[in-house]
Short mmCIF file of N, CA and C in Angstrom, two decimals:
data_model
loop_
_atom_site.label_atom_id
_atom_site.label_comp_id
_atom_site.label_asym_id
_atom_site.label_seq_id
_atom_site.Cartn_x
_atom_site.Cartn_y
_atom_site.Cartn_z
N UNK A 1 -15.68 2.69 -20.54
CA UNK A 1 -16.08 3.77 -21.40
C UNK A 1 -16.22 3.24 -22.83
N UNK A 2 -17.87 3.06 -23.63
CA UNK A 2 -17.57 2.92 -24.52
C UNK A 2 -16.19 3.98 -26.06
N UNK A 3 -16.13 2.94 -26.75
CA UNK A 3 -15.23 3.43 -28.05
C UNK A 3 -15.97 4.32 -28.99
N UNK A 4 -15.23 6.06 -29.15
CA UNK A 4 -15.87 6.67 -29.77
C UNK A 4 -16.13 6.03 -31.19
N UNK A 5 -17.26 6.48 -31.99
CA UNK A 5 -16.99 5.97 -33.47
C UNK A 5 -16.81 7.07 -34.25
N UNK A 6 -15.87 7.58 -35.19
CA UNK A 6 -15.34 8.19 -35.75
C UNK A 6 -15.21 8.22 -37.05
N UNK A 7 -15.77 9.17 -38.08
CA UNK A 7 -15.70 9.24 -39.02
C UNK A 7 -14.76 9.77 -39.54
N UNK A 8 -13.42 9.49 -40.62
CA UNK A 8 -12.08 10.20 -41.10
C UNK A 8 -11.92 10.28 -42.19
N UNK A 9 -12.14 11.44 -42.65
CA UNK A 9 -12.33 12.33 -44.02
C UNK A 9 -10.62 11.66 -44.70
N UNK A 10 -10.65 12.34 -46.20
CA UNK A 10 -9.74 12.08 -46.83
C UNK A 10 -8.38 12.47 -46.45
N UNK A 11 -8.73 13.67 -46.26
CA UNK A 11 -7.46 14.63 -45.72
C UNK A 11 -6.82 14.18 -44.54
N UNK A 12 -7.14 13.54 -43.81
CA UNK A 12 -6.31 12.85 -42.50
C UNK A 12 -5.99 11.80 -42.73
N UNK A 13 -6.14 11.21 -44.03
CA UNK A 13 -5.54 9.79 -44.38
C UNK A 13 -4.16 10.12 -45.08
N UNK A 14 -4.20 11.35 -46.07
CA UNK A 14 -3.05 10.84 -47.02
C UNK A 14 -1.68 11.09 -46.63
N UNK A 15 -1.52 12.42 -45.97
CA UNK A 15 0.13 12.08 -44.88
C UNK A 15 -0.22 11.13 -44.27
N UNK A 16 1.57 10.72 -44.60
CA UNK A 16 1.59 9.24 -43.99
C UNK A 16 1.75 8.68 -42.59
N UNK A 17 2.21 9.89 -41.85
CA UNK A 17 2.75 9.69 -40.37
C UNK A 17 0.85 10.44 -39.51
N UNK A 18 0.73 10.73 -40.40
CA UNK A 18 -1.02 11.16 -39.75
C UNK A 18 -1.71 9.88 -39.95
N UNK A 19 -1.67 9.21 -41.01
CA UNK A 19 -2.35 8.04 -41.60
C UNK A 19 -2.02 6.85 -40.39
N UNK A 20 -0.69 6.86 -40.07
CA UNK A 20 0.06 5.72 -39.27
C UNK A 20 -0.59 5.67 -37.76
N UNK A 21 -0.42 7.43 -37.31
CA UNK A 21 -1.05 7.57 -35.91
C UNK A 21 -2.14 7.07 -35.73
N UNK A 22 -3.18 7.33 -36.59
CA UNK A 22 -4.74 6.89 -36.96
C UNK A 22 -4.61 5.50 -36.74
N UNK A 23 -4.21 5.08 -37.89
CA UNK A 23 -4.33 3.74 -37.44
C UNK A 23 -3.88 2.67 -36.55
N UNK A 24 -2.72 3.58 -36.21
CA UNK A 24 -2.39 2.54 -35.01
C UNK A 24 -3.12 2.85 -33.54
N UNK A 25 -3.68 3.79 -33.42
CA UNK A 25 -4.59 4.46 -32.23
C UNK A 25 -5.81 3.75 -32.67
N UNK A 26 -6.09 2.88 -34.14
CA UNK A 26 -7.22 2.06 -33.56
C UNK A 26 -6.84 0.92 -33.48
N UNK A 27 -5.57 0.56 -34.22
CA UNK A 27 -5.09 -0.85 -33.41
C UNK A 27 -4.94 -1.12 -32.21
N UNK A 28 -4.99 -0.02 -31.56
CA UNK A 28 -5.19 0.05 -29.90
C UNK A 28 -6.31 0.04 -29.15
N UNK A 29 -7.01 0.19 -30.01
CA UNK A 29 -8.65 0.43 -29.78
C UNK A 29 -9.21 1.57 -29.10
N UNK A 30 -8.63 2.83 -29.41
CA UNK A 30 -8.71 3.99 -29.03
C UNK A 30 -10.27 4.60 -29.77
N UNK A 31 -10.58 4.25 -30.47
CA UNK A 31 -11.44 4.47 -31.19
C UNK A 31 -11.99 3.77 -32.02
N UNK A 32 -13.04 4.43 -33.27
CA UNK A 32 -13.43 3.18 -33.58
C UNK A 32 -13.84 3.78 -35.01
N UNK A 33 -12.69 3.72 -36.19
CA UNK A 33 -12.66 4.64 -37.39
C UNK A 33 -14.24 4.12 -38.45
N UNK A 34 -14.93 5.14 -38.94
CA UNK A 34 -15.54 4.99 -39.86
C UNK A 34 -14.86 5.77 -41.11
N UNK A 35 -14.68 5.11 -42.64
CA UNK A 35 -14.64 6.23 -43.51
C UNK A 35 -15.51 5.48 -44.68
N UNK A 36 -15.88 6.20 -45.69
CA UNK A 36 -16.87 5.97 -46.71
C UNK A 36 -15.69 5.30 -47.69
N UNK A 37 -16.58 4.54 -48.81
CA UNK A 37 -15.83 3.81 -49.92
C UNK A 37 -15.07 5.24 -50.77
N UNK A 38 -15.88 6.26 -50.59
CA UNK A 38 -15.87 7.06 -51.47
C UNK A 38 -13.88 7.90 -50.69
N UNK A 39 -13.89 8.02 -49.64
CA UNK A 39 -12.68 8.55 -48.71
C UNK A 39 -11.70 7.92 -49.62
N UNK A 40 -11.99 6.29 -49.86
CA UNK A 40 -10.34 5.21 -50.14
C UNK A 40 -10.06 6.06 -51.60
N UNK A 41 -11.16 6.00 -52.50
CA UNK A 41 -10.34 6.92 -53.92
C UNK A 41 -10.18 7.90 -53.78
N UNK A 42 -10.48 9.07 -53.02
CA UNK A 42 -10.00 10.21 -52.93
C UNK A 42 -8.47 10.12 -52.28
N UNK A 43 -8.30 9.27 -51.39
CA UNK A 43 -6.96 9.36 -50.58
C UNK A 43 -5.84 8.55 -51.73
N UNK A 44 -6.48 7.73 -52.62
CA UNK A 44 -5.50 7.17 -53.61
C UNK A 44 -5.30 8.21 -54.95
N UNK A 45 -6.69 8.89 -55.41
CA UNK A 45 -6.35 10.06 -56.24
C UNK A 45 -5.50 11.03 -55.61
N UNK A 46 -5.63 11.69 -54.51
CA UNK A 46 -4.48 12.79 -54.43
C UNK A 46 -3.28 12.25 -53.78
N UNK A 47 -2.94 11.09 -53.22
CA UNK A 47 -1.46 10.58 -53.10
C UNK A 47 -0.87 10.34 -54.86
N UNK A 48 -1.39 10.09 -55.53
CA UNK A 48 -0.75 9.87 -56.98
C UNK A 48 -1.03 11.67 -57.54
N UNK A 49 -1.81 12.42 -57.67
CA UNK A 49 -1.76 13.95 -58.07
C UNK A 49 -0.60 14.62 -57.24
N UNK A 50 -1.10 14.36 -55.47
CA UNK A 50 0.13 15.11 -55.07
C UNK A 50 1.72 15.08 -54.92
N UNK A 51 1.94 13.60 -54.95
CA UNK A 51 3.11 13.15 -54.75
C UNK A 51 3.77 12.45 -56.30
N UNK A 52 4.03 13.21 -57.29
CA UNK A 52 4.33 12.76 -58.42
C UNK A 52 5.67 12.09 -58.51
N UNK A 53 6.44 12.63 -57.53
CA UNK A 53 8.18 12.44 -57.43
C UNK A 53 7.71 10.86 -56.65
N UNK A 54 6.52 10.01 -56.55
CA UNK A 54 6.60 9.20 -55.52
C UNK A 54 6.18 7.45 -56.57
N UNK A 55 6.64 6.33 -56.26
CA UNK A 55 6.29 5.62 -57.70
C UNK A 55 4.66 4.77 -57.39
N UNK A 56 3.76 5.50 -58.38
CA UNK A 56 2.67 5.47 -58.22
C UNK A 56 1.99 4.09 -57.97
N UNK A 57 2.49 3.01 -58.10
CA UNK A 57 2.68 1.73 -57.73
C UNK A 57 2.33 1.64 -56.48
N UNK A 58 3.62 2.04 -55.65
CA UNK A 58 3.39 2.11 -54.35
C UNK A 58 2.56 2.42 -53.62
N UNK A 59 1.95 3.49 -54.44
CA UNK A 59 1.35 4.60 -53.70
C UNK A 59 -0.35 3.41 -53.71
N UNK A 60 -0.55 3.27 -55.16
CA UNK A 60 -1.89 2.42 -54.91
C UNK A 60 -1.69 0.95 -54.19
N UNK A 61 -0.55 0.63 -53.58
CA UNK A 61 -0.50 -0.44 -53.24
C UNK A 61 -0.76 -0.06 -51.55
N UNK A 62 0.09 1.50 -50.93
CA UNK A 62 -0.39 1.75 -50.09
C UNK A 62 -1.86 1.89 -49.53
N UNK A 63 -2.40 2.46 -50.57
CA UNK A 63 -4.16 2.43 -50.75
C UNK A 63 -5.47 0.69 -50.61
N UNK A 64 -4.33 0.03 -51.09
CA UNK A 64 -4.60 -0.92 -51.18
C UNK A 64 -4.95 -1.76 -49.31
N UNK A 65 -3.54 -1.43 -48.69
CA UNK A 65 -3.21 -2.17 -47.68
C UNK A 65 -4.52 -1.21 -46.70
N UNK A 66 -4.27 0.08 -46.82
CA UNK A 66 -5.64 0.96 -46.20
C UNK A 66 -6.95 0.29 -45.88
N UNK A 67 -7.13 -0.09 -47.50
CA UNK A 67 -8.29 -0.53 -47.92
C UNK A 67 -8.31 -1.91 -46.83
N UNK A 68 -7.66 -2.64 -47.05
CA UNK A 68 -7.84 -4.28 -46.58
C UNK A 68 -7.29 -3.60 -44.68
N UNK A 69 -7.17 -2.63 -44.31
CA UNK A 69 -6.99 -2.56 -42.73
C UNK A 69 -8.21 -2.33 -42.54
N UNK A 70 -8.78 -1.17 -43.09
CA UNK A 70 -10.18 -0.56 -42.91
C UNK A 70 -11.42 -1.42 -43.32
N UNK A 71 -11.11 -2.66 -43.64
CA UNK A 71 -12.47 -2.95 -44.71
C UNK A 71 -13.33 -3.70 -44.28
N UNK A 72 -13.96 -3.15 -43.01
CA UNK A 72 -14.77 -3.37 -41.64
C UNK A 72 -15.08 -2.44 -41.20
N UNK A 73 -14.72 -1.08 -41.35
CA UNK A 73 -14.65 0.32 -41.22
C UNK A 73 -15.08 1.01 -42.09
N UNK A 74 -15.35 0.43 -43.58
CA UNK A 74 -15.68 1.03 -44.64
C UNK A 74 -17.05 0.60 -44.91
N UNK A 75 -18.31 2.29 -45.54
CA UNK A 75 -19.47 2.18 -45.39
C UNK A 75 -19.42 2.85 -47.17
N UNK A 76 -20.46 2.12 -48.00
CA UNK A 76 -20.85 2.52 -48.98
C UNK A 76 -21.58 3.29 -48.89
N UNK A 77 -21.10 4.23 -49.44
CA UNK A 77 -22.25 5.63 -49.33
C UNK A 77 -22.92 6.24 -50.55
N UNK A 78 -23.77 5.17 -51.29
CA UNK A 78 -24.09 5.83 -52.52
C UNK A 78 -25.44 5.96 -52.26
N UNK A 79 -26.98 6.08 -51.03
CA UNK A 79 -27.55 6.48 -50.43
C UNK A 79 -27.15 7.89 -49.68
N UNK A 80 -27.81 9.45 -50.12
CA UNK A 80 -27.13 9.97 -49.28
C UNK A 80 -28.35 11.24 -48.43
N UNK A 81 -29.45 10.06 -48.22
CA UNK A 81 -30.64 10.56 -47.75
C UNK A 81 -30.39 10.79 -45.99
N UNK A 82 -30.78 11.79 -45.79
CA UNK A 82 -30.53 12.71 -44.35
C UNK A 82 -29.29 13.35 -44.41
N UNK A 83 -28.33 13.65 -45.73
CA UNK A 83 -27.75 14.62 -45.61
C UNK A 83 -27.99 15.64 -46.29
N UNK A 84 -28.14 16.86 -45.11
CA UNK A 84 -28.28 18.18 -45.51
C UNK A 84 -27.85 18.82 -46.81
N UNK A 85 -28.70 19.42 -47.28
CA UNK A 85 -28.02 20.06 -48.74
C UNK A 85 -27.03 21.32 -48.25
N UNK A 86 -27.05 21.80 -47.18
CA UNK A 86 -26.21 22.92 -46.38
C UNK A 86 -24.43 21.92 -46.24
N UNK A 87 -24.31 20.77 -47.00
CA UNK A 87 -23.01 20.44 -46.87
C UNK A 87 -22.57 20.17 -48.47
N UNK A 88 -21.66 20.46 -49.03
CA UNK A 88 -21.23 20.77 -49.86
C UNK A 88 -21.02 19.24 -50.79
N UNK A 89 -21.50 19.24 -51.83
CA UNK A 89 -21.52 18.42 -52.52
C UNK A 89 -20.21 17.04 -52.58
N UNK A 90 -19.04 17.48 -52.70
CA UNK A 90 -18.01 16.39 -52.54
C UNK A 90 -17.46 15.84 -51.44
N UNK A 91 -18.69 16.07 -50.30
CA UNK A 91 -18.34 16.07 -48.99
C UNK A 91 -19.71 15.20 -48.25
N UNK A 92 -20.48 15.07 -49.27
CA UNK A 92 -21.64 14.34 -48.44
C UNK A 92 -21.67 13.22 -48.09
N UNK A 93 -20.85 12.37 -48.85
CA UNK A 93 -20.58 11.23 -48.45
C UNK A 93 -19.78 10.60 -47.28
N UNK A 94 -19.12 11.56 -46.74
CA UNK A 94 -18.05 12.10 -45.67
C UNK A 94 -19.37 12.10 -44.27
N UNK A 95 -20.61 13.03 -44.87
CA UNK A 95 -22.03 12.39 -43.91
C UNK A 95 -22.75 11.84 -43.70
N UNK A 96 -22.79 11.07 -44.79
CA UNK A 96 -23.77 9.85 -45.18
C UNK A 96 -23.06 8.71 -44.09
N UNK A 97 -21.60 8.93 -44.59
CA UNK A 97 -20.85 7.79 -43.30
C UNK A 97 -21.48 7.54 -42.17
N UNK A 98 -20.65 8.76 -41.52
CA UNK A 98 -21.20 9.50 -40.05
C UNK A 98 -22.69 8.97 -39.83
N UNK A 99 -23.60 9.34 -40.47
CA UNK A 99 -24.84 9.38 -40.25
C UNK A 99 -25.27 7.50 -40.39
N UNK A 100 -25.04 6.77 -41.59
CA UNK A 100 -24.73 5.25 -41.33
C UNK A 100 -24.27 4.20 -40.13
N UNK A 101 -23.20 5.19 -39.54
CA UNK A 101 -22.24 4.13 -38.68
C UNK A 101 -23.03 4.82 -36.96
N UNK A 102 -23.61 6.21 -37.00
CA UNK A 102 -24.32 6.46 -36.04
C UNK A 102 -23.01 6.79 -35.27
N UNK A 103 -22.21 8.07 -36.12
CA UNK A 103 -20.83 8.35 -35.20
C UNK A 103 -21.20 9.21 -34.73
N UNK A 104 -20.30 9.90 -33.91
CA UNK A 104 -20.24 11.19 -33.23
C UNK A 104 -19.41 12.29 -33.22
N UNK A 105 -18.37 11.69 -34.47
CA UNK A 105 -17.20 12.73 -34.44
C UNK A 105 -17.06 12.69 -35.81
N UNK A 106 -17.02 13.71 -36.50
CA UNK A 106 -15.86 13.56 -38.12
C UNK A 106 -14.76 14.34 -37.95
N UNK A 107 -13.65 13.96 -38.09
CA UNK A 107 -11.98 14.52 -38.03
C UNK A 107 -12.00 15.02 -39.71
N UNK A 108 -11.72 15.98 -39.91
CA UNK A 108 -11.54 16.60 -40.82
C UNK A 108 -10.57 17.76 -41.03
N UNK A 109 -9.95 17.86 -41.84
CA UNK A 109 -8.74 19.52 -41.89
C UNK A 109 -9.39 20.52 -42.68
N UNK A 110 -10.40 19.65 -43.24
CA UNK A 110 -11.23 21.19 -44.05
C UNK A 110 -12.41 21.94 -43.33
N UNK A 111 -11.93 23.34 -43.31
CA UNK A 111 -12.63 24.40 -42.31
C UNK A 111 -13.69 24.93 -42.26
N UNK A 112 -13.67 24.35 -44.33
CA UNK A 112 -15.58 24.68 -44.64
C UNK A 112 -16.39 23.15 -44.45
N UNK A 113 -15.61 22.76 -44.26
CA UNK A 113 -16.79 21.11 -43.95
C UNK A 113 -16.31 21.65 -42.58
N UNK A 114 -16.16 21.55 -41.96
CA UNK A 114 -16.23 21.42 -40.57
C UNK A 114 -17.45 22.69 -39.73
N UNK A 115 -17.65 24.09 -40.50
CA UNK A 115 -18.32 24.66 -40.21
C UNK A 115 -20.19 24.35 -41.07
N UNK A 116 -19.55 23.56 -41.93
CA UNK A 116 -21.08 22.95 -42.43
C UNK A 116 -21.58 22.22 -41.57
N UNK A 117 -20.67 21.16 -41.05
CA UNK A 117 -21.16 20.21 -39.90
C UNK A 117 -21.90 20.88 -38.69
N UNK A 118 -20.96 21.74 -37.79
CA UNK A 118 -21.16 22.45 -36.89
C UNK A 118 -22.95 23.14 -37.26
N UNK A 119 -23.01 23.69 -38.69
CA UNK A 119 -24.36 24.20 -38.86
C UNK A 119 -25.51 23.57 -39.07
N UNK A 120 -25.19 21.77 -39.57
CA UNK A 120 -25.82 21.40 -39.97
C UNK A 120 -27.18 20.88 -38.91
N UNK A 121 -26.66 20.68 -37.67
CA UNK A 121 -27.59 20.04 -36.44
C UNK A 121 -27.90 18.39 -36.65
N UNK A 122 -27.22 18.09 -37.12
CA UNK A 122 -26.92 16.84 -36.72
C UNK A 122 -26.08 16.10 -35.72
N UNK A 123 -26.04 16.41 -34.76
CA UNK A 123 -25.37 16.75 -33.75
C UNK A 123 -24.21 15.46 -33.90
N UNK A 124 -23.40 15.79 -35.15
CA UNK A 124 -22.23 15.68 -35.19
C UNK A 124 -20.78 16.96 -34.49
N UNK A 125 -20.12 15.90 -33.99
CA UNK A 125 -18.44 16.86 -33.54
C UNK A 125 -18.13 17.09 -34.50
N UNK A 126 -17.34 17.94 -35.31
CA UNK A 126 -16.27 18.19 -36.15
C UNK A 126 -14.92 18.96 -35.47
N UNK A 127 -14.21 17.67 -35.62
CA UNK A 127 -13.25 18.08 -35.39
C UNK A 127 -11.70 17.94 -36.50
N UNK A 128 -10.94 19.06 -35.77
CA UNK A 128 -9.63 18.67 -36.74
C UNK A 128 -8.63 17.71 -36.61
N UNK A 129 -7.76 17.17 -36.78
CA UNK A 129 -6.79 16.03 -36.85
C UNK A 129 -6.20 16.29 -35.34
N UNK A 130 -5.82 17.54 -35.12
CA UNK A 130 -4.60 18.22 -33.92
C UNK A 130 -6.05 17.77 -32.67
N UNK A 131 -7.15 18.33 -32.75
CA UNK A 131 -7.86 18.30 -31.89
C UNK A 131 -8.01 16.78 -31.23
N UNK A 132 -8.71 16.03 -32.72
CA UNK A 132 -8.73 14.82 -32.05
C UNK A 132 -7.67 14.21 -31.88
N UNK A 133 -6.42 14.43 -31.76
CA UNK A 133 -5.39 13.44 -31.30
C UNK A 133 -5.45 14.06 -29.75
N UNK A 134 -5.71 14.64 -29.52
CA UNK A 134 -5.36 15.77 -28.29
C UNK A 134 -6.44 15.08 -27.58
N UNK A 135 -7.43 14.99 -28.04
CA UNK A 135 -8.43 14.66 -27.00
C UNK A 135 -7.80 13.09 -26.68
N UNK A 136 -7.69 12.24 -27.63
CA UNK A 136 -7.20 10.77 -27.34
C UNK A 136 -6.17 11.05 -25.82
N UNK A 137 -5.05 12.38 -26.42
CA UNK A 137 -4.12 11.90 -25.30
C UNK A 137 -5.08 12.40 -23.70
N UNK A 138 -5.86 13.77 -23.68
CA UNK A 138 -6.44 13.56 -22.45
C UNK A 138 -7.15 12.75 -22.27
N UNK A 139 -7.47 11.61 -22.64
CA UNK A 139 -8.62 10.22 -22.28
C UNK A 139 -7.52 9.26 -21.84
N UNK A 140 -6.43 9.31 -22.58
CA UNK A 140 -5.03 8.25 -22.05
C UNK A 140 -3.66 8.54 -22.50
N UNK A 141 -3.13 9.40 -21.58
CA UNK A 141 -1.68 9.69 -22.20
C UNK A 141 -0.83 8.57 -22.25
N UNK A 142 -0.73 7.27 -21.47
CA UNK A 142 -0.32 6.38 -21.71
C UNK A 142 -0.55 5.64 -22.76
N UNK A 143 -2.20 5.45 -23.27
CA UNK A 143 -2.29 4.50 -24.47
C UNK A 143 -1.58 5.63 -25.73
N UNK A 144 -1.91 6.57 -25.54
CA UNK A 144 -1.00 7.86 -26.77
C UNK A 144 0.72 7.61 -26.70
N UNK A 145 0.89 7.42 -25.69
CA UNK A 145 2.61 7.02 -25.57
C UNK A 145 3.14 5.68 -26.24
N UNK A 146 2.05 4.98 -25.88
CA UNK A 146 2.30 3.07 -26.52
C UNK A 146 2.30 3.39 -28.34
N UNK A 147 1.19 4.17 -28.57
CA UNK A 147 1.51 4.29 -30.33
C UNK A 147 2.39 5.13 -30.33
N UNK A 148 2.80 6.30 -29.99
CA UNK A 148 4.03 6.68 -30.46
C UNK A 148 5.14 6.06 -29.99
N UNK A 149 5.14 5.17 -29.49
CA UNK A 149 6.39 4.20 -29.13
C UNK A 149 6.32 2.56 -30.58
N UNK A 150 5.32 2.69 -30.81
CA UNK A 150 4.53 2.03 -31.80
C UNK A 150 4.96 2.39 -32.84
N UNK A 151 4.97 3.40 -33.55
CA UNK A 151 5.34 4.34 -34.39
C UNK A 151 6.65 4.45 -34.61
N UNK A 152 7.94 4.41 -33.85
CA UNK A 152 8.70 4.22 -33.47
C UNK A 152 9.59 3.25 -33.96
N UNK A 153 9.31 2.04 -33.32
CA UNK A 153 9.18 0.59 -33.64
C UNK A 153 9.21 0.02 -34.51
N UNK A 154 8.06 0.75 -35.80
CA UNK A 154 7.81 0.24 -36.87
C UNK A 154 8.94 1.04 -38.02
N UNK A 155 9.82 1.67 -37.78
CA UNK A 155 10.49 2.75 -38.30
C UNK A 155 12.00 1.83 -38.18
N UNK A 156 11.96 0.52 -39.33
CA UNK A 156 13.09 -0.24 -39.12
C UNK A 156 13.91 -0.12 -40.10
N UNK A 157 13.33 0.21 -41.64
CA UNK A 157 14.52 0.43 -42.70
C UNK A 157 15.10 1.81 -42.60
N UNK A 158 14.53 3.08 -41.99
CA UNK A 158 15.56 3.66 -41.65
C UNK A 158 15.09 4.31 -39.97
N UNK A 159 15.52 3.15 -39.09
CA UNK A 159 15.12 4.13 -37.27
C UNK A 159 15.09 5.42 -37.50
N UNK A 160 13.85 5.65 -36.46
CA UNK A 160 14.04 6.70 -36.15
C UNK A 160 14.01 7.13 -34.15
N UNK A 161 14.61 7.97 -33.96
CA UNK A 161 14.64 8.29 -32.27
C UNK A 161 12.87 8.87 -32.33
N UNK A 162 12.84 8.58 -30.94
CA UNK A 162 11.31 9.27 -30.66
C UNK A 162 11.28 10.77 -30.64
N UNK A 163 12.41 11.51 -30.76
CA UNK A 163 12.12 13.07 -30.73
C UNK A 163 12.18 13.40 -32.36
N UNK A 164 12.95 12.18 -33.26
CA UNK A 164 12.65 12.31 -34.35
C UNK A 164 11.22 12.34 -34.87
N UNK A 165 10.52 11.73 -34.72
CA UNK A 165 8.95 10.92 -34.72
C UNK A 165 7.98 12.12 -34.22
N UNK A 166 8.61 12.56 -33.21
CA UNK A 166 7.89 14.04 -32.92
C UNK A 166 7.82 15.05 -33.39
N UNK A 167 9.08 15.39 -33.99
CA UNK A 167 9.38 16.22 -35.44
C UNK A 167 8.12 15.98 -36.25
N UNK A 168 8.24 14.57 -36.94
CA UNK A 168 7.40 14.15 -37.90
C UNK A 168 5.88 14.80 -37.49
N UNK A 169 5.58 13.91 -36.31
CA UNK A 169 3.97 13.88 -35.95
C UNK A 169 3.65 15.45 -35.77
N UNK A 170 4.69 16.64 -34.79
CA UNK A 170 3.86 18.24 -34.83
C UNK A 170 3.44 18.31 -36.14
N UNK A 171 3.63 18.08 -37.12
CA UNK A 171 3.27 18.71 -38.40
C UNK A 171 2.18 18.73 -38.47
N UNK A 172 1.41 17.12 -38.13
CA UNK A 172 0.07 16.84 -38.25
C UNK A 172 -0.78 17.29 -36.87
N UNK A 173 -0.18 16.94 -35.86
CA UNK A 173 -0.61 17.23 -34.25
C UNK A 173 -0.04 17.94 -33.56
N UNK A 174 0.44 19.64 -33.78
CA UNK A 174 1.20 19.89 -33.21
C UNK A 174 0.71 20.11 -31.21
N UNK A 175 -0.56 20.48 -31.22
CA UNK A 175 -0.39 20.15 -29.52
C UNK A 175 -1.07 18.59 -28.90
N UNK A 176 -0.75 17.80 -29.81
CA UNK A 176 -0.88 16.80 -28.77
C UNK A 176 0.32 16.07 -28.56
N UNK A 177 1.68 16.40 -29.79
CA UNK A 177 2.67 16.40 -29.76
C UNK A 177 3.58 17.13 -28.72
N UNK A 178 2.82 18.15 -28.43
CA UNK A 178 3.61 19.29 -27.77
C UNK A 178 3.15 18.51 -25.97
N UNK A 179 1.86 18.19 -25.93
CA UNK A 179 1.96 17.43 -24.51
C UNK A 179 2.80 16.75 -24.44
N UNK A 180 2.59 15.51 -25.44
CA UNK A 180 3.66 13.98 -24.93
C UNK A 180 4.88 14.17 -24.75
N UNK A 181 5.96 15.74 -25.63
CA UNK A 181 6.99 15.96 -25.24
C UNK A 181 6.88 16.64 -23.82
N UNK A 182 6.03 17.27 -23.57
CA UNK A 182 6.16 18.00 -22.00
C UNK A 182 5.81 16.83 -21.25
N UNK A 183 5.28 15.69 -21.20
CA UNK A 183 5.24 14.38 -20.23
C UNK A 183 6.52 13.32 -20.11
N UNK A 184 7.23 13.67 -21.59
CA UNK A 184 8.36 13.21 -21.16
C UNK A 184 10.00 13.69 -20.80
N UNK A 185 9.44 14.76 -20.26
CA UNK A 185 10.49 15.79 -19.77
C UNK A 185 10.30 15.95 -17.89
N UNK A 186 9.11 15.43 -17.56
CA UNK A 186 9.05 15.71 -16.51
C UNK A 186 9.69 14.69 -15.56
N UNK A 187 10.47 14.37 -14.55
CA UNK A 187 10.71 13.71 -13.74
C UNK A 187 9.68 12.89 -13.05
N UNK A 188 9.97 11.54 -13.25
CA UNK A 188 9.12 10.41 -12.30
C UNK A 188 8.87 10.65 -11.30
N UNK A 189 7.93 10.19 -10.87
CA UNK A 189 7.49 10.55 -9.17
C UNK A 189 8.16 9.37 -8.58
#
């Protein structure tokens, strides 16, 4: 089965345990992330606006490491011819991607880009963060188990248990979270 290609708006980058799932679901090769140059400063402007209590250092250094995971994944989008004027100006570049990398999905949490998409007929998916993790786990609940065991793993200066981690992740996914706990409640065959 080819690897979907996927376009991932700002908003599913800047929580960090949403950011982590993402990317480690393509370190798995679950997919196959597109985001625009324009996504990396937006996700570094509102981690430093939203998180002020956080030392802003970090925060662009986190942006940084983004940058150098993604930067094979990242499409300049300062061409933004074949996107519809029916999509909202700070968001076109979010289609210009999509429309560049020849994806099929944009993951997004915003409800008015997502119904622009849906109108636009570009027969782009829009989907939300919860959705597309959900779909990953019905394509492979096992490869969805390896990153949240992944996830896990990487959680060494302060462990965390995997029902901890699940805590974390409903916030962002709450039903694809809500499967992997009902798969691991059930008795082995």
């Amino acid at each position: 089965m080819p690897i979907a290609v996927v376009v991932l708006d700002a908003n599913v980058l800047v929580p960090i345990v949403a950011c982590d799932f993402l990317l480690t679901t393509f370190d798995l090769q679950l997919f196959e992330p597109i985001i625009s140059s324009t996504v990396l400063d937006e996700v570094e402007r509102n981690l430093i606006e939203d998180f002020p209590h956080l030392d802003p250092a970090g925060l662009v250094r986190r942006v940084a490491h983004l940058r150098a995971s993604l930067a094979d994944q990242t499409i300049e989008t300062g061409v933004l011819d074949g996107v519809p004027d029916t999509i909202n100006t700070k968001d076109r570049h979010v289609i210009a991607a999509a429309l560049a990398a020849e994806a099929t999905v944009v993951v997004t949490n915003d409800n008015a880009l997502r119904s622009e998409i849906a109108a636009s007929g570009l027969g782009l998916e829009p989907l939300d963060a919860d959705t597309f993790a959900m779909r990953l786990w019905e394509a492979s609940p096992a490869d969805v188990r390896e990153v949240v065991d992944a996830l896990v793993a990487k959680r060494r200066r302060r462990p965390v248990l995997p029902e901890e981690m699940a805590e974390q992740l409903r916030v962002h996914f709450p039903t694809m979270t809500a499967a992997w706990l009902a798969s691991r409640s059930r008795p082995p065959r």
